[in-house]
mmCIF file with all atom_site columns, C-alpha atoms in Angstrom:
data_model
loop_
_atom_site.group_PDB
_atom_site.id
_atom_site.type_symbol
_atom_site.label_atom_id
_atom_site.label_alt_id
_atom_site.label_comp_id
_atom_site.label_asym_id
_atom_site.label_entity_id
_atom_site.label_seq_id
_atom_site.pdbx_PDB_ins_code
_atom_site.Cartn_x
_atom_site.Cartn_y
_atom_site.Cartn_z
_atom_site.occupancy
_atom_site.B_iso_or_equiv
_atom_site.pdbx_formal_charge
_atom_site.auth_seq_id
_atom_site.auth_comp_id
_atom_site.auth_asym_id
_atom_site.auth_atom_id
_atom_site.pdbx_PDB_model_num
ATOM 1   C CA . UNK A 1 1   ? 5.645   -8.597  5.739   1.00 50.00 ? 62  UNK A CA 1
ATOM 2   C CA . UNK A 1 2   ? 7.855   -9.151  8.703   1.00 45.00 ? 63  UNK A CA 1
ATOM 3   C CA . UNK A 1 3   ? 7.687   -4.858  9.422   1.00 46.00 ? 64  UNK A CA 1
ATOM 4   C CA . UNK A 1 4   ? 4.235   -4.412  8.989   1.00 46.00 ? 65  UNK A CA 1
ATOM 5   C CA . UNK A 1 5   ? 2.968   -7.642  11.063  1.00 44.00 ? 66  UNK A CA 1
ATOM 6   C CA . UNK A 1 6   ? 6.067   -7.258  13.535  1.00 41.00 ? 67  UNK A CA 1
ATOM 7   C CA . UNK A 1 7   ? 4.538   -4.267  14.861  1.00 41.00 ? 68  UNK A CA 1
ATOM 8   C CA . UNK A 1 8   ? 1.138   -4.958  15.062  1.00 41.00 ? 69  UNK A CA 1
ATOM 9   C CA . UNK A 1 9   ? -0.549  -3.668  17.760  1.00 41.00 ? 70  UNK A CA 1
ATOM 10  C CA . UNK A 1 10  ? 2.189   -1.290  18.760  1.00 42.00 ? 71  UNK A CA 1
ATOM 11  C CA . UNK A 1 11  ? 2.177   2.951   18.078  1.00 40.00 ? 72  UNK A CA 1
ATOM 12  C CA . UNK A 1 12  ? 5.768   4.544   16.710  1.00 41.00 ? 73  UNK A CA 1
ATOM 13  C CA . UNK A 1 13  ? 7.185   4.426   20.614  1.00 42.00 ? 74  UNK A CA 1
ATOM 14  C CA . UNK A 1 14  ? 6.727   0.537   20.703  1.00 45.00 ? 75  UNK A CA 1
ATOM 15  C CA . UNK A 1 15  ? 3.581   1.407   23.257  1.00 44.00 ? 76  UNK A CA 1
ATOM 16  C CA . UNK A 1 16  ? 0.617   -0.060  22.689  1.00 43.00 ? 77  UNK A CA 1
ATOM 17  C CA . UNK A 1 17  ? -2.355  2.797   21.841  1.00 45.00 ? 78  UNK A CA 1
ATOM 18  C CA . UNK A 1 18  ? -4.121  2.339   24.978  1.00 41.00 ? 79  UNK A CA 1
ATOM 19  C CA . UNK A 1 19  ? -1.818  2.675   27.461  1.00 42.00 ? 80  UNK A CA 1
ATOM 20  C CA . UNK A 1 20  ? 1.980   1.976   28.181  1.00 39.00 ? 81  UNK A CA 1
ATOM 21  C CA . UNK A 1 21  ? 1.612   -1.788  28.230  1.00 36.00 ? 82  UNK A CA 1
ATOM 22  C CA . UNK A 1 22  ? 3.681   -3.044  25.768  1.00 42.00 ? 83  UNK A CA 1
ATOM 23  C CA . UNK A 1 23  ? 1.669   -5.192  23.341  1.00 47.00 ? 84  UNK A CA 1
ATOM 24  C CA . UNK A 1 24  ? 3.146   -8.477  22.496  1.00 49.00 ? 85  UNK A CA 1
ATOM 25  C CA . UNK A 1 25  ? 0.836   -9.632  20.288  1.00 48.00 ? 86  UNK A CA 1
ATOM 26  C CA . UNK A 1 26  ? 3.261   -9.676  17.421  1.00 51.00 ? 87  UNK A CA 1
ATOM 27  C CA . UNK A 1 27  ? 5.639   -12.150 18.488  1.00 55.00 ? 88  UNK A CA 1
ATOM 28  C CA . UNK A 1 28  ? 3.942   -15.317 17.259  1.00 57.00 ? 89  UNK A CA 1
ATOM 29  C CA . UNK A 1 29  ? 4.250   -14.008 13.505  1.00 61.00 ? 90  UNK A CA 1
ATOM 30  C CA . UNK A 1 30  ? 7.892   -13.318 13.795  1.00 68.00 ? 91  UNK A CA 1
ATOM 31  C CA . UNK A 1 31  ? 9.022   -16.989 13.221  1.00 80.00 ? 92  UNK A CA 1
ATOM 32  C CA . UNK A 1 32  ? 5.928   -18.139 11.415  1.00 80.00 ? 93  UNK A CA 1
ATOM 33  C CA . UNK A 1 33  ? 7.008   -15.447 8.501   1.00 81.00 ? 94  UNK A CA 1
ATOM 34  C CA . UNK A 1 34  ? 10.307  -16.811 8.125   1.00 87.00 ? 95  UNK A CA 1
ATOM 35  C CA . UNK A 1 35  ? 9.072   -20.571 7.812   1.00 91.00 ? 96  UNK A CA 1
ATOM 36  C CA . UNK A 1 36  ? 7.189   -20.212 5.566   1.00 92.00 ? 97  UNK A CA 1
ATOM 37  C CA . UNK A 1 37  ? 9.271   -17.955 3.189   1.00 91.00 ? 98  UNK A CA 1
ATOM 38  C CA . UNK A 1 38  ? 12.017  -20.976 3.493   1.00 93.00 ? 99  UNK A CA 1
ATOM 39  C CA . UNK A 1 39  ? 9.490   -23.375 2.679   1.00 94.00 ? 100 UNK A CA 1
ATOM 40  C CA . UNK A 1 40  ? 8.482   -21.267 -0.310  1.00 93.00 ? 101 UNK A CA 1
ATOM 41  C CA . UNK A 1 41  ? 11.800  -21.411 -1.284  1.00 93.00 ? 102 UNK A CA 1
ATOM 42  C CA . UNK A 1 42  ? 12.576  -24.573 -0.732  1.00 93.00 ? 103 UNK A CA 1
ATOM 43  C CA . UNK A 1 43  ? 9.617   -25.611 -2.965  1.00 94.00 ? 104 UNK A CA 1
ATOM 44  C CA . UNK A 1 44  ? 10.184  -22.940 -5.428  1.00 93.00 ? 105 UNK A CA 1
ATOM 45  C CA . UNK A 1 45  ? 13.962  -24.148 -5.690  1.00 92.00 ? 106 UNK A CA 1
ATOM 46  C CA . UNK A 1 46  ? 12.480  -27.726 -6.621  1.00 93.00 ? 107 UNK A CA 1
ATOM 47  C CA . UNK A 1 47  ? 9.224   -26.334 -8.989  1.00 93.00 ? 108 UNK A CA 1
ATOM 48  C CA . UNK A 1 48  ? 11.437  -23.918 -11.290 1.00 93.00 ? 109 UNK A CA 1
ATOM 49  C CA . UNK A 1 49  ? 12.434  -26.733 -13.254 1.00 91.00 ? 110 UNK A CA 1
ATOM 50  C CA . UNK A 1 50  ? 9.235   -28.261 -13.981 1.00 92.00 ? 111 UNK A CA 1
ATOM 51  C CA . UNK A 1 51  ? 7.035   -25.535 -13.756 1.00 91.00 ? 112 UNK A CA 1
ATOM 52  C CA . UNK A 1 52  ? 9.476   -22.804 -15.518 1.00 91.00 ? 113 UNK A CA 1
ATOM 53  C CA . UNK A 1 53  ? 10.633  -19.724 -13.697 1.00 92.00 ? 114 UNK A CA 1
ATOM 54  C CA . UNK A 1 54  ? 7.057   -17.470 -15.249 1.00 94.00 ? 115 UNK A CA 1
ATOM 55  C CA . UNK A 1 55  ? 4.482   -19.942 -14.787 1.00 94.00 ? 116 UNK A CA 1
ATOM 56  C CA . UNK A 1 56  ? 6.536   -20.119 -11.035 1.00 94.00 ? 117 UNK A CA 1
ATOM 57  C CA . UNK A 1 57  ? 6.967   -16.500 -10.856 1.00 94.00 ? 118 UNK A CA 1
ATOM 58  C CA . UNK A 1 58  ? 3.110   -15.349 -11.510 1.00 95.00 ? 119 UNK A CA 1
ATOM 59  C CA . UNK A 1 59  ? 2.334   -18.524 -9.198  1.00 95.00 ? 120 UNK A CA 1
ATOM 60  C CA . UNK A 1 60  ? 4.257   -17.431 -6.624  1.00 95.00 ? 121 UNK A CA 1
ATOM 61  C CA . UNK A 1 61  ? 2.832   -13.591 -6.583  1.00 95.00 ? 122 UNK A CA 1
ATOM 62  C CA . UNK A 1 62  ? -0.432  -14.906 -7.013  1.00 96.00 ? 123 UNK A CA 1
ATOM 63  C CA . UNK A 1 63  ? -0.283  -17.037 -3.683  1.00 96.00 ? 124 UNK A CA 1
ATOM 64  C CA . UNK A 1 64  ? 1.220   -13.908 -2.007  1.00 96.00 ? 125 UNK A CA 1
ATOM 65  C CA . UNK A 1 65  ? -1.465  -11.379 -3.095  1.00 97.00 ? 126 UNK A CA 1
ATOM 66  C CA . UNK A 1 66  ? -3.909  -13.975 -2.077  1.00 97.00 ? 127 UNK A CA 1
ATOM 67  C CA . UNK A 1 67  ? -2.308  -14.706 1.372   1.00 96.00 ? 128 UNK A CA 1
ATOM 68  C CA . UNK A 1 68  ? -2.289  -10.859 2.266   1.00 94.00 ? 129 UNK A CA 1
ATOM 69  C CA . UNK A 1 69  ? -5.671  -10.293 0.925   1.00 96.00 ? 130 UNK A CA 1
ATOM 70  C CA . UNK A 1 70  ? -7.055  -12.467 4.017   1.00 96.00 ? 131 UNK A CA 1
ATOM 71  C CA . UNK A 1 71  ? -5.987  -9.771  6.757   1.00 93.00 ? 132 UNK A CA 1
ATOM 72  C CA . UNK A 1 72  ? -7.288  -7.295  4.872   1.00 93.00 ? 133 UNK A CA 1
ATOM 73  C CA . UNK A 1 73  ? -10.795 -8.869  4.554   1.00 94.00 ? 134 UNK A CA 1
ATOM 74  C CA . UNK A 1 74  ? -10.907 -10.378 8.347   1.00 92.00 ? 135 UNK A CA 1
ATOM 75  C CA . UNK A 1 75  ? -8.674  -8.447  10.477  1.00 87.00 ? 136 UNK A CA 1
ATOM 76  C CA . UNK A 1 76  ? -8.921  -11.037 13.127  1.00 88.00 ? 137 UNK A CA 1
ATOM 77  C CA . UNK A 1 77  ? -5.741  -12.943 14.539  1.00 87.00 ? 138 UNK A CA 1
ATOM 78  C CA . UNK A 1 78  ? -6.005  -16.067 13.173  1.00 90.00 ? 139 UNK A CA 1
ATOM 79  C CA . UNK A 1 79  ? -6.674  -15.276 9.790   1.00 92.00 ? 140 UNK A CA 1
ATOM 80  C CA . UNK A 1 80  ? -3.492  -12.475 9.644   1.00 90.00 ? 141 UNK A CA 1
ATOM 81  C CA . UNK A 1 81  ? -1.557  -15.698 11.442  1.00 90.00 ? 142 UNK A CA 1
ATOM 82  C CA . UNK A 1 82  ? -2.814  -17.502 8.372   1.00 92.00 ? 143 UNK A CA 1
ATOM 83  C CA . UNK A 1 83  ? -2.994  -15.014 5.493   1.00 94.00 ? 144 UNK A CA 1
ATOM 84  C CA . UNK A 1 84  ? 0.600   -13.897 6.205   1.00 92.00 ? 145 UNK A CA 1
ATOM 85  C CA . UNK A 1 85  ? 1.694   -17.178 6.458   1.00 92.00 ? 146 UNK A CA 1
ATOM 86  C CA . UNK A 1 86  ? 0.305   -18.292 2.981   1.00 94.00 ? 147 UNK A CA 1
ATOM 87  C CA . UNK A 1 87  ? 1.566   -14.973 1.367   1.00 94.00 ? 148 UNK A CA 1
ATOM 88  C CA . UNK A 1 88  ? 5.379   -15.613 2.937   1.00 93.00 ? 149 UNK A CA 1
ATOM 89  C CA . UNK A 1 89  ? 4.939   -18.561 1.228   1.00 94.00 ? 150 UNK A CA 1
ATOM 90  C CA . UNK A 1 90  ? 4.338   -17.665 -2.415  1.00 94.00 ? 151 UNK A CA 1
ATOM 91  C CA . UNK A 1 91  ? 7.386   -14.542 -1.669  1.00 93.00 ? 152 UNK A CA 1
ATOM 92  C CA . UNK A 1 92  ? 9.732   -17.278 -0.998  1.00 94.00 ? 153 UNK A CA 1
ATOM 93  C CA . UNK A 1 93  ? 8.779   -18.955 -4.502  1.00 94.00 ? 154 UNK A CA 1
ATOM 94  C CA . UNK A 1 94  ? 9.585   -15.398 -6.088  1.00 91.00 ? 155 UNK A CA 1
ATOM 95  C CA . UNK A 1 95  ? 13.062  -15.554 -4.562  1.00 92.00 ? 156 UNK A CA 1
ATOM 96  C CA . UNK A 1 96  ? 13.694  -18.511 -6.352  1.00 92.00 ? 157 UNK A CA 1
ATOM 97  C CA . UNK A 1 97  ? 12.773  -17.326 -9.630  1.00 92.00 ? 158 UNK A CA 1
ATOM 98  C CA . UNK A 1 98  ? 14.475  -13.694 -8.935  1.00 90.00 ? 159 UNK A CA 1
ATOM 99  C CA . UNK A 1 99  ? 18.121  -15.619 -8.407  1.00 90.00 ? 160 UNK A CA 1
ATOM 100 C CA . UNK A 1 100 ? 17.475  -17.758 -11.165 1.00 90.00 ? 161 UNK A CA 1
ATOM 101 C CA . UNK A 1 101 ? 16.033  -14.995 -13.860 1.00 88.00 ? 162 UNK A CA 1
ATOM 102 C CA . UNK A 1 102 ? 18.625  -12.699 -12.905 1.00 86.00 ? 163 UNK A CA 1
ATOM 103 C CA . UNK A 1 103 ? 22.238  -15.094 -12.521 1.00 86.00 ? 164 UNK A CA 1
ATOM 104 C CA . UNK A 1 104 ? 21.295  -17.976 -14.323 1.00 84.00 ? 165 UNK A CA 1
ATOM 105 C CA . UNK A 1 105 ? 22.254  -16.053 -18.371 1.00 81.00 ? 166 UNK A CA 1
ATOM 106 C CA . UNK A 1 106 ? 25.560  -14.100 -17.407 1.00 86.00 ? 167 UNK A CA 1
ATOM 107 C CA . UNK A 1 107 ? 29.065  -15.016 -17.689 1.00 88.00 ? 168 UNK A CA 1
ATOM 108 C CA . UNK A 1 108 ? 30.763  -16.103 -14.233 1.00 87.00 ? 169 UNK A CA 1
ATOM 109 C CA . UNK A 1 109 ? 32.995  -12.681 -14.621 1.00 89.00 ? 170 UNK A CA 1
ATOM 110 C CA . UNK A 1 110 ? 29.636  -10.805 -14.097 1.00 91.00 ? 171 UNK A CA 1
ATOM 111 C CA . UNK A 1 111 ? 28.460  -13.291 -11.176 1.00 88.00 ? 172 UNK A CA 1
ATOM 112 C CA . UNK A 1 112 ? 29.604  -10.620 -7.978  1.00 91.00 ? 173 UNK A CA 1
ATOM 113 C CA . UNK A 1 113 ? 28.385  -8.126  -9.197  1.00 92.00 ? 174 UNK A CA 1
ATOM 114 C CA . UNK A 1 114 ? 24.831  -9.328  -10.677 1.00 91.00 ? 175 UNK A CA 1
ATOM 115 C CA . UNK A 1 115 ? 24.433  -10.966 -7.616  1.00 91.00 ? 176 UNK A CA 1
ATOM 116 C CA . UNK A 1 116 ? 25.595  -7.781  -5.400  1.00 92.00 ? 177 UNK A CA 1
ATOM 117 C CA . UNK A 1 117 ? 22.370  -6.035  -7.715  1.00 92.00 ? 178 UNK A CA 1
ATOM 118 C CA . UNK A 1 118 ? 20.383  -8.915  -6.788  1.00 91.00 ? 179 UNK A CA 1
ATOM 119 C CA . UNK A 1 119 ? 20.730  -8.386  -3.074  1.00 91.00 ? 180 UNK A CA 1
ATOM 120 C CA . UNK A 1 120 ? 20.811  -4.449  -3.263  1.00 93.00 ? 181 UNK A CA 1
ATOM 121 C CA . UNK A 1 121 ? 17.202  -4.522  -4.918  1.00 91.00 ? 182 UNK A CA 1
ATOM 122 C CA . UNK A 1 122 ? 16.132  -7.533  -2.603  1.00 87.00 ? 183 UNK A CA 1
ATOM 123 C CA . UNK A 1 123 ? 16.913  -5.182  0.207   1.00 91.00 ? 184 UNK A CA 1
ATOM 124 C CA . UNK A 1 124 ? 15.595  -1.622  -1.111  1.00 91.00 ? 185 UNK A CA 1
ATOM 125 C CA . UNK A 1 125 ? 12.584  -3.334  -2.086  1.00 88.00 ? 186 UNK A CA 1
ATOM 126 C CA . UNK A 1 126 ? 11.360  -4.617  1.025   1.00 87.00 ? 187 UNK A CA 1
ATOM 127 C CA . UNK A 1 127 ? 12.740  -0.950  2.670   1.00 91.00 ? 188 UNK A CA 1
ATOM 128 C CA . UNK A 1 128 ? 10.635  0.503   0.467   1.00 92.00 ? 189 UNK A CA 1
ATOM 129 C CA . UNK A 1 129 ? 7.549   -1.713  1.207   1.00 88.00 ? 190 UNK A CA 1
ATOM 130 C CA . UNK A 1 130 ? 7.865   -1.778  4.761   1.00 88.00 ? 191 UNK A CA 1
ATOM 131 C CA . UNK A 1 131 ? 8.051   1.922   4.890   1.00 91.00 ? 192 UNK A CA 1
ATOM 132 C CA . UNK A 1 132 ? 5.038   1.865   3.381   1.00 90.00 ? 193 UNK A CA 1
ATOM 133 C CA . UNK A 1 133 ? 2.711   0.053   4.893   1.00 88.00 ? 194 UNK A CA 1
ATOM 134 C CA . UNK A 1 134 ? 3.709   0.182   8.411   1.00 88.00 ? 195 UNK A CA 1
ATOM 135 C CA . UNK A 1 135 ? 3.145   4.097   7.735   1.00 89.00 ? 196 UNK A CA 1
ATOM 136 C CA . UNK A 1 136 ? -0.307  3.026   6.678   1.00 86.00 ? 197 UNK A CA 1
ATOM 137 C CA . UNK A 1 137 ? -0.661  1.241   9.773   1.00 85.00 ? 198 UNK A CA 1
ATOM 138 C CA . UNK A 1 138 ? 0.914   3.769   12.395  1.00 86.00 ? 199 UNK A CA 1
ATOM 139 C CA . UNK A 1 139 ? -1.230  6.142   11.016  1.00 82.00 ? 200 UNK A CA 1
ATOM 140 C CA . UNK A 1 140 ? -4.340  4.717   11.878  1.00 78.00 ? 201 UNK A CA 1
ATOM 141 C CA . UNK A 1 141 ? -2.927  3.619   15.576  1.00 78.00 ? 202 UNK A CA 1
ATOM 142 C CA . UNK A 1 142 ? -3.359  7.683   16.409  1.00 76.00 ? 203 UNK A CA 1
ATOM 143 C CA . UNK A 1 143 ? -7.182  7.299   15.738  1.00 70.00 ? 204 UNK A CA 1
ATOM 144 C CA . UNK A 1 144 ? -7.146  4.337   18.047  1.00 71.00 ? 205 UNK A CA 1
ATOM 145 C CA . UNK A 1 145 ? -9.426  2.515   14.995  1.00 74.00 ? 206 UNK A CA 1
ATOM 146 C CA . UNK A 1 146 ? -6.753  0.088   13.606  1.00 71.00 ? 207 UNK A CA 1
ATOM 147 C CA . UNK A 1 147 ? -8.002  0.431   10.382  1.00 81.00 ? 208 UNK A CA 1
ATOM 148 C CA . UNK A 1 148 ? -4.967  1.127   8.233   1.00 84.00 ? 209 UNK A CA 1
ATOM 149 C CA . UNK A 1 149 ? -3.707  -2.187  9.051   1.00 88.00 ? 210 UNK A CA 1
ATOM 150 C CA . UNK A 1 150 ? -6.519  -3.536  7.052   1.00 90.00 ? 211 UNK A CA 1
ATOM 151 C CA . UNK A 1 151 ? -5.384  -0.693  4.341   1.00 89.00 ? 212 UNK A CA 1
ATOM 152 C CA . UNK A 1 152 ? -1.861  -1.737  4.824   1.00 92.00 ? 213 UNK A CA 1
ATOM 153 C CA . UNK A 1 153 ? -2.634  -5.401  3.684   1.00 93.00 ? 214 UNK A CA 1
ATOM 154 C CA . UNK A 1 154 ? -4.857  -4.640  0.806   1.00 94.00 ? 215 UNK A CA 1
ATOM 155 C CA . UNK A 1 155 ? -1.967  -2.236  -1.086  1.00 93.00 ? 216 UNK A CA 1
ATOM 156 C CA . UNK A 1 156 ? -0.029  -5.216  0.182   1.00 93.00 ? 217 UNK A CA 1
ATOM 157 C CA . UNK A 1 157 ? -2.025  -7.757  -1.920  1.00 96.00 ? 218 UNK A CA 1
ATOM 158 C CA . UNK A 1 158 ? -2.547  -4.955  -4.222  1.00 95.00 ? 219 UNK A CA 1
ATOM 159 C CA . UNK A 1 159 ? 1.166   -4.761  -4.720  1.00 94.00 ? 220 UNK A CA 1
ATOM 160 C CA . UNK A 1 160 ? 1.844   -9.049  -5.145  1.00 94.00 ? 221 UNK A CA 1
ATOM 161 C CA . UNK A 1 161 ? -0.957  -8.865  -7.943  1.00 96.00 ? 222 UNK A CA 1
ATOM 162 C CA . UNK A 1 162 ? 0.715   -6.402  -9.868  1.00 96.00 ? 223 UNK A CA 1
ATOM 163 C CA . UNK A 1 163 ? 4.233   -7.790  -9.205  1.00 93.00 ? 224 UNK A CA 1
ATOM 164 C CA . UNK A 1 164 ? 2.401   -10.905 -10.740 1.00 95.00 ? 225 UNK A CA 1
ATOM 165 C CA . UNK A 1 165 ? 1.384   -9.119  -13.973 1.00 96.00 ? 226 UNK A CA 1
ATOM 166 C CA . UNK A 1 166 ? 4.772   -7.682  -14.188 1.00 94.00 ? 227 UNK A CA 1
ATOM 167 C CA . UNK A 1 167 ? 6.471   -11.214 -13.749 1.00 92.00 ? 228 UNK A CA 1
ATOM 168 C CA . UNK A 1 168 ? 3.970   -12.683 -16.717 1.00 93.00 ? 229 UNK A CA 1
ATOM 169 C CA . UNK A 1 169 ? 4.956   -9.861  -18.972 1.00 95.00 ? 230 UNK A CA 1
ATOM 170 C CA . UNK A 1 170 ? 8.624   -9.220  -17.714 1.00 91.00 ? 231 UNK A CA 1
ATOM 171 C CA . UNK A 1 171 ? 9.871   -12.630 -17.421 1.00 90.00 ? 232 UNK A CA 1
ATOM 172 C CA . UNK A 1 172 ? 10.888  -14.164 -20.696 1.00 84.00 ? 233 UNK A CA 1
ATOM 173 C CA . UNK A 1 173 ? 9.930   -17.465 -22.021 1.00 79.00 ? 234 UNK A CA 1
ATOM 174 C CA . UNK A 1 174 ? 12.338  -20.290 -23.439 1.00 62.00 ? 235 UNK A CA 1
ATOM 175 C CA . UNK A 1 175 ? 12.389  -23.925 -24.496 1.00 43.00 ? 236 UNK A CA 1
ATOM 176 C CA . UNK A 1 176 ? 12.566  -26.229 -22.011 1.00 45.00 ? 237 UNK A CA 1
ATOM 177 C CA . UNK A 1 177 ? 15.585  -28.184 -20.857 1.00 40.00 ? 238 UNK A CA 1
ATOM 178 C CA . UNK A 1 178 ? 15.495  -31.925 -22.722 1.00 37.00 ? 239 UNK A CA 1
ATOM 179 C CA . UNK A 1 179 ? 16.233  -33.329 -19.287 1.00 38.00 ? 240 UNK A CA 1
ATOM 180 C CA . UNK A 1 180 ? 14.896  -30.540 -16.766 1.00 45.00 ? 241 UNK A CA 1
ATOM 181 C CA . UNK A 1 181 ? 17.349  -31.189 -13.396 1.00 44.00 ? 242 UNK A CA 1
ATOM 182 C CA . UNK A 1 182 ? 15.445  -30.131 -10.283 1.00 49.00 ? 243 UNK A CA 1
ATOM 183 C CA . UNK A 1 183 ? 17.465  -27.600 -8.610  1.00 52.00 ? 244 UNK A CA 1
ATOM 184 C CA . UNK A 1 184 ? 17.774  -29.753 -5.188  1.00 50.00 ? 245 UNK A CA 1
ATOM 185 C CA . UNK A 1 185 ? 19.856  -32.254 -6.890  1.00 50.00 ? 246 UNK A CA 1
ATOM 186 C CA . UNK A 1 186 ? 21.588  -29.805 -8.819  1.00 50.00 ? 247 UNK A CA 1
ATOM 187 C CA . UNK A 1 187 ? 21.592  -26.367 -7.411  1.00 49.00 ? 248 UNK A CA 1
ATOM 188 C CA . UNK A 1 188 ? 23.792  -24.881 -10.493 1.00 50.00 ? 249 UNK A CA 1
ATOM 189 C CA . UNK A 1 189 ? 21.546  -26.138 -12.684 1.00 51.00 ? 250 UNK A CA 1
ATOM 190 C CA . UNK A 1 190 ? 19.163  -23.465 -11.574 1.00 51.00 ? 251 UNK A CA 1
ATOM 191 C CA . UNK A 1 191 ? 22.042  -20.522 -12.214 1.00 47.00 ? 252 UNK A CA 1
ATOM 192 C CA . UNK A 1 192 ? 23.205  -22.147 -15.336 1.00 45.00 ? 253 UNK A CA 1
ATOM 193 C CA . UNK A 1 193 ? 20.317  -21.644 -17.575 1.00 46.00 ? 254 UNK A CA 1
ATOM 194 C CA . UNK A 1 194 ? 19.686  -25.359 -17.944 1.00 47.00 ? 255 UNK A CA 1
ATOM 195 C CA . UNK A 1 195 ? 16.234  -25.018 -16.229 1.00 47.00 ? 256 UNK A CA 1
ATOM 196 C CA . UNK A 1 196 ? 13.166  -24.360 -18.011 1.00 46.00 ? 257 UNK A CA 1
ATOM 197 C CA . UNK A 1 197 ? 12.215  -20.398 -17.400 1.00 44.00 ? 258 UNK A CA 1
ATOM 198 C CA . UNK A 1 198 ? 8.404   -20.265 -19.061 1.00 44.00 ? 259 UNK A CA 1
#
């Protein structure tokens, strides 16, 4: 989210498409993004074990798709402040549930390199999506219209919804822990498998 709301405003030179005054408008978003993915975590890191890492997982997307369906719809200021905000949100829940899904059933001889996976696909991932939308976006900046930001967030929320599906189908179901320990007492109880993940 950070790449396509980062450069908001601004054409491929950094320029703004009017002129050569560069357009600033971006940097309120930059640390409003990362807030609220933390807090997403954060939350997500004490939910897992309650909620279970699918019900948390198809949550999480949900919130996201939802958040980044709001620029789309009203392409003012305020309401990509707010949608992005909300959708960083429910992405920080997914980290949670990624880390836990993906380290919390191997032995600790496979814990480098599942976790060296982990943060390869974390990063080609968001490569991937950034590339793609703020192409959307840039594209439309030529025109002058500024419409393919609006494009941009709707294969955005497109994107979270299906990532939601996948997480409800993908992510497997299991009994719950007798005594469920919420990861921010006990952060290895959220690698260790002892956490509910339905």
């Amino acid at each position: 989210m950070h790449g396509l709301v980062g450069d908001r405003g601004r054409g491929v030179d950094g320029q703004s498409p009017v002129g050569d005054v560069d357009a600033d408008i971006a940097d309120p978003f930059d640390p409003l993004d990362v807030v609220a993915t933390m807090l997403g975590a954060n939350l997500g890191g004490r939910l897992i074990a309650t909620m279970g890492a699918k019900r948390l997982g198809v949550g999480g997307m949900g919130i996201a798709a939802a958040g980044l369906l709001v620029p789309a719809l009203w392409p003012t200021t305020p309401a990509t402040v707010a949608g992005v905000s909300v959708g960083a949100l429910g992405i920080g829940a997914l980290f949670v549930v990624a880390s836990a899904t993906a380290l919390g059933r191997i032995e600790p001889a496979e814990a480098g390199v599942a976790s060296g996976l982990l943060s390869t696909f974390y990063e080609f991932g968001a490569s991937i999506g950034v590339a793609t939308v703020s192409s959307m976006a840039a594209a439309s900046l030529v025109g002058g219209d500024g419409s393919g930001f609006q494009n941009a967030f709707l294969v955005a929320a497109t994107a979270a919804l299906a990532a939601a599906v996948v997480a409800g189908l993908t992510i497997p179901r299991s009994g719950r822990s007798a005594h469920p320990v919420p990861c921010g007492s006990a952060p290895d109880a959220c690698l260790s498998g002892s956490v509910a993940t339905h």
